[in-house]
CSV table of C-alpha atoms and ligand atoms in Angstrom, one decimal:
chain,number,residue,atom,x,y,z
A,22,UNK,CA,114.0,66.0,92.1
A,23,UNK,CA,111.3,68.2,93.7
A,24,UNK,CA,111.0,71.3,91.6
A,25,UNK,CA,108.6,73.1,93.9
A,26,UNK,CA,109.9,76.1,95.8
A,27,UNK,CA,110.1,76.0,99.5
A,28,UNK,CA,107.2,78.4,99.7
A,29,UNK,CA,104.9,76.2,97.6
A,30,UNK,CA,105.8,73.2,99.7
A,31,UNK,CA,105.0,74.8,103.0
A,32,UNK,CA,101.8,76.1,101.6
A,33,UNK,CA,100.9,72.6,100.6
A,34,UNK,CA,101.8,71.3,104.1
A,35,UNK,CA,99.6,74.0,105.7
A,36,UNK,CA,96.6,72.9,103.6
A,37,UNK,CA,97.0,69.3,104.6
A,38,UNK,CA,97.3,70.2,108.3
A,39,UNK,CA,94.3,72.4,108.4
A,40,UNK,CA,92.2,69.9,106.5
A,41,UNK,CA,93.0,67.2,109.0
A,42,UNK,CA,92.1,69.3,112.0
A,43,UNK,CA,88.7,70.6,111.0
A,44,UNK,CA,86.2,69.9,113.7
A,45,UNK,CA,84.2,67.5,111.5
A,46,UNK,CA,87.2,65.4,110.7
A,47,UNK,CA,88.2,65.2,114.4
A,48,UNK,CA,84.8,63.7,115.2
A,49,UNK,CA,84.7,61.5,112.1
A,50,UNK,CA,88.2,60.1,112.9
A,51,UNK,CA,87.3,59.5,116.5
A,52,UNK,CA,84.1,57.6,115.7
A,53,UNK,CA,85.8,55.6,113.0
A,54,UNK,CA,88.5,54.5,115.4
A,55,UNK,CA,85.9,53.5,117.9
A,56,UNK,CA,84.4,51.2,115.3
A,57,UNK,CA,81.4,53.3,114.3
A,58,UNK,CA,80.4,53.4,110.7
A,59,UNK,CA,78.4,56.3,109.3
A,60,UNK,CA,77.2,58.2,106.3
A,61,UNK,CA,78.3,61.7,105.6
A,62,UNK,CA,76.1,64.6,104.6
A,63,UNK,CA,73.0,62.5,103.8
A,64,UNK,CA,71.0,64.6,101.4
A,65,UNK,CA,67.8,62.6,102.1
A,66,UNK,CA,67.6,64.0,105.6
A,67,UNK,CA,66.6,67.5,106.7
A,68,UNK,CA,69.6,69.7,107.0
A,69,UNK,CA,72.0,67.1,105.4
A,70,UNK,CA,73.5,66.0,108.8
A,71,UNK,CA,77.3,65.9,108.9
A,72,UNK,CA,77.3,62.4,110.3
A,73,UNK,CA,74.5,59.8,110.2
A,74,UNK,CA,74.7,56.8,112.5
A,75,UNK,CA,71.8,54.9,111.1
A,76,UNK,CA,72.3,51.9,113.4
A,77,UNK,CA,71.9,54.1,116.4
A,78,UNK,CA,69.2,56.4,115.0
A,79,UNK,CA,71.5,59.3,115.6
A,80,UNK,CA,72.6,62.2,113.5
A,81,UNK,CA,75.3,64.6,114.4
A,82,UNK,CA,75.8,68.2,113.3
A,83,UNK,CA,79.1,69.8,113.8
A,84,UNK,CA,78.5,73.6,113.9
A,85,UNK,CA,80.9,76.4,113.5
A,86,UNK,CA,80.2,78.8,116.4
A,87,UNK,CA,80.1,81.9,114.3
A,88,UNK,CA,78.0,80.8,111.4
A,89,UNK,CA,75.4,79.0,113.6
A,90,UNK,CA,75.4,81.6,116.4
A,91,UNK,CA,76.5,79.6,119.4
A,92,UNK,CA,74.9,81.2,122.4
A,93,UNK,CA,77.2,82.7,125.0
A,94,UNK,CA,80.2,81.7,123.1
A,95,UNK,CA,83.2,83.9,122.6
A,96,UNK,CA,83.9,82.2,119.3
A,97,UNK,CA,80.6,83.5,118.0
A,98,UNK,CA,81.5,87.2,118.4
A,99,UNK,CA,80.4,89.1,115.4
A,100,UNK,CA,82.8,91.0,113.2
A,101,UNK,CA,82.5,94.8,113.6
A,102,UNK,CA,82.0,95.7,110.0
A,103,UNK,CA,78.8,95.0,108.2
A,104,UNK,CA,77.4,93.6,111.4
A,105,UNK,CA,73.7,93.9,110.3
A,106,UNK,CA,74.4,91.6,107.4
A,107,UNK,CA,76.0,89.0,109.5
A,108,UNK,CA,73.3,89.2,112.1
A,109,UNK,CA,70.6,88.5,109.6
A,110,UNK,CA,72.6,85.7,108.1
A,111,UNK,CA,73.3,84.1,111.4
A,112,UNK,CA,69.7,84.4,112.7
A,113,UNK,CA,68.4,82.7,109.5
A,114,UNK,CA,71.0,79.9,110.0
A,115,UNK,CA,69.8,79.4,113.6
A,116,UNK,CA,66.2,79.3,112.5
A,117,UNK,CA,67.0,76.8,109.8
A,118,UNK,CA,69.0,74.7,112.3
A,119,UNK,CA,66.0,74.6,114.6
A,120,UNK,CA,63.6,73.6,111.9
A,121,UNK,CA,65.9,70.8,110.8
A,122,UNK,CA,66.3,69.5,114.3
A,123,UNK,CA,62.5,69.5,114.7
A,124,UNK,CA,62.0,67.6,111.4
A,125,UNK,CA,64.6,65.1,112.3
A,126,UNK,CA,63.2,64.5,115.7
A,127,UNK,CA,59.8,63.9,114.2
A,128,UNK,CA,61.3,61.3,111.9
A,129,UNK,CA,62.6,59.5,114.9
A,130,UNK,CA,66.2,60.6,114.9
A,131,UNK,CA,68.2,61.6,117.9
A,132,UNK,CA,70.0,64.8,117.0
A,133,UNK,CA,73.3,65.7,118.5
A,134,UNK,CA,74.9,69.1,118.0
A,135,UNK,CA,78.6,69.6,118.5
A,136,UNK,CA,80.0,73.1,118.6
A,137,UNK,CA,83.4,73.9,117.2
A,138,UNK,CA,84.5,75.4,120.5
A,139,UNK,CA,83.8,72.1,122.3
A,140,UNK,CA,86.5,70.6,120.2
A,141,UNK,CA,89.3,72.8,121.4
A,142,UNK,CA,92.2,71.0,122.8
A,143,UNK,CA,91.3,71.1,126.5
A,144,UNK,CA,87.6,70.1,125.9
A,145,UNK,CA,88.0,67.7,123.0
A,146,UNK,CA,88.4,64.5,125.0
A,147,UNK,CA,85.3,65.1,127.2
A,148,UNK,CA,83.3,66.2,124.2
A,149,UNK,CA,84.1,63.1,122.2
A,150,UNK,CA,83.5,60.7,125.0
A,151,UNK,CA,80.2,62.5,125.7
A,152,UNK,CA,79.1,61.8,122.1
A,153,UNK,CA,79.8,58.1,122.4
A,154,UNK,CA,77.8,58.0,125.7
A,155,UNK,CA,74.8,59.7,124.1
A,156,UNK,CA,75.0,57.5,121.0
A,157,UNK,CA,74.8,54.2,122.9
A,158,UNK,CA,72.4,55.5,125.5
B,219,ZN,ZN1,81.0,78.0,120.6
């Protein structure tokens, strides 16, 4: 007998659903199904890339548009309150991202950045096939 209330159950379901649709998981699942094997969040590399395809000398960052300040992106719109705080935070994220990409390139890695908004329903397919094209290039 399941003793949990309806509410608890639906909360639980919601958690599962949102976990499986995070941008990072979409990319991971796609690559895995295509036969790619990878490391996750490799601490030995600058910026701890989300996905590391060692065989292809490629690392992939999956960036949230807001946190990483995606240029010209509606998803990156800043919240109205406390906007100075966010601005500073986002600018420092951008600078860190740039530095990491530079260091990785110097180490011989090809760096791909995927933005959260590129994984929205209508764009997802072309974004994902684009990754594969770049990886095997
Ligand atoms: Zn974006």
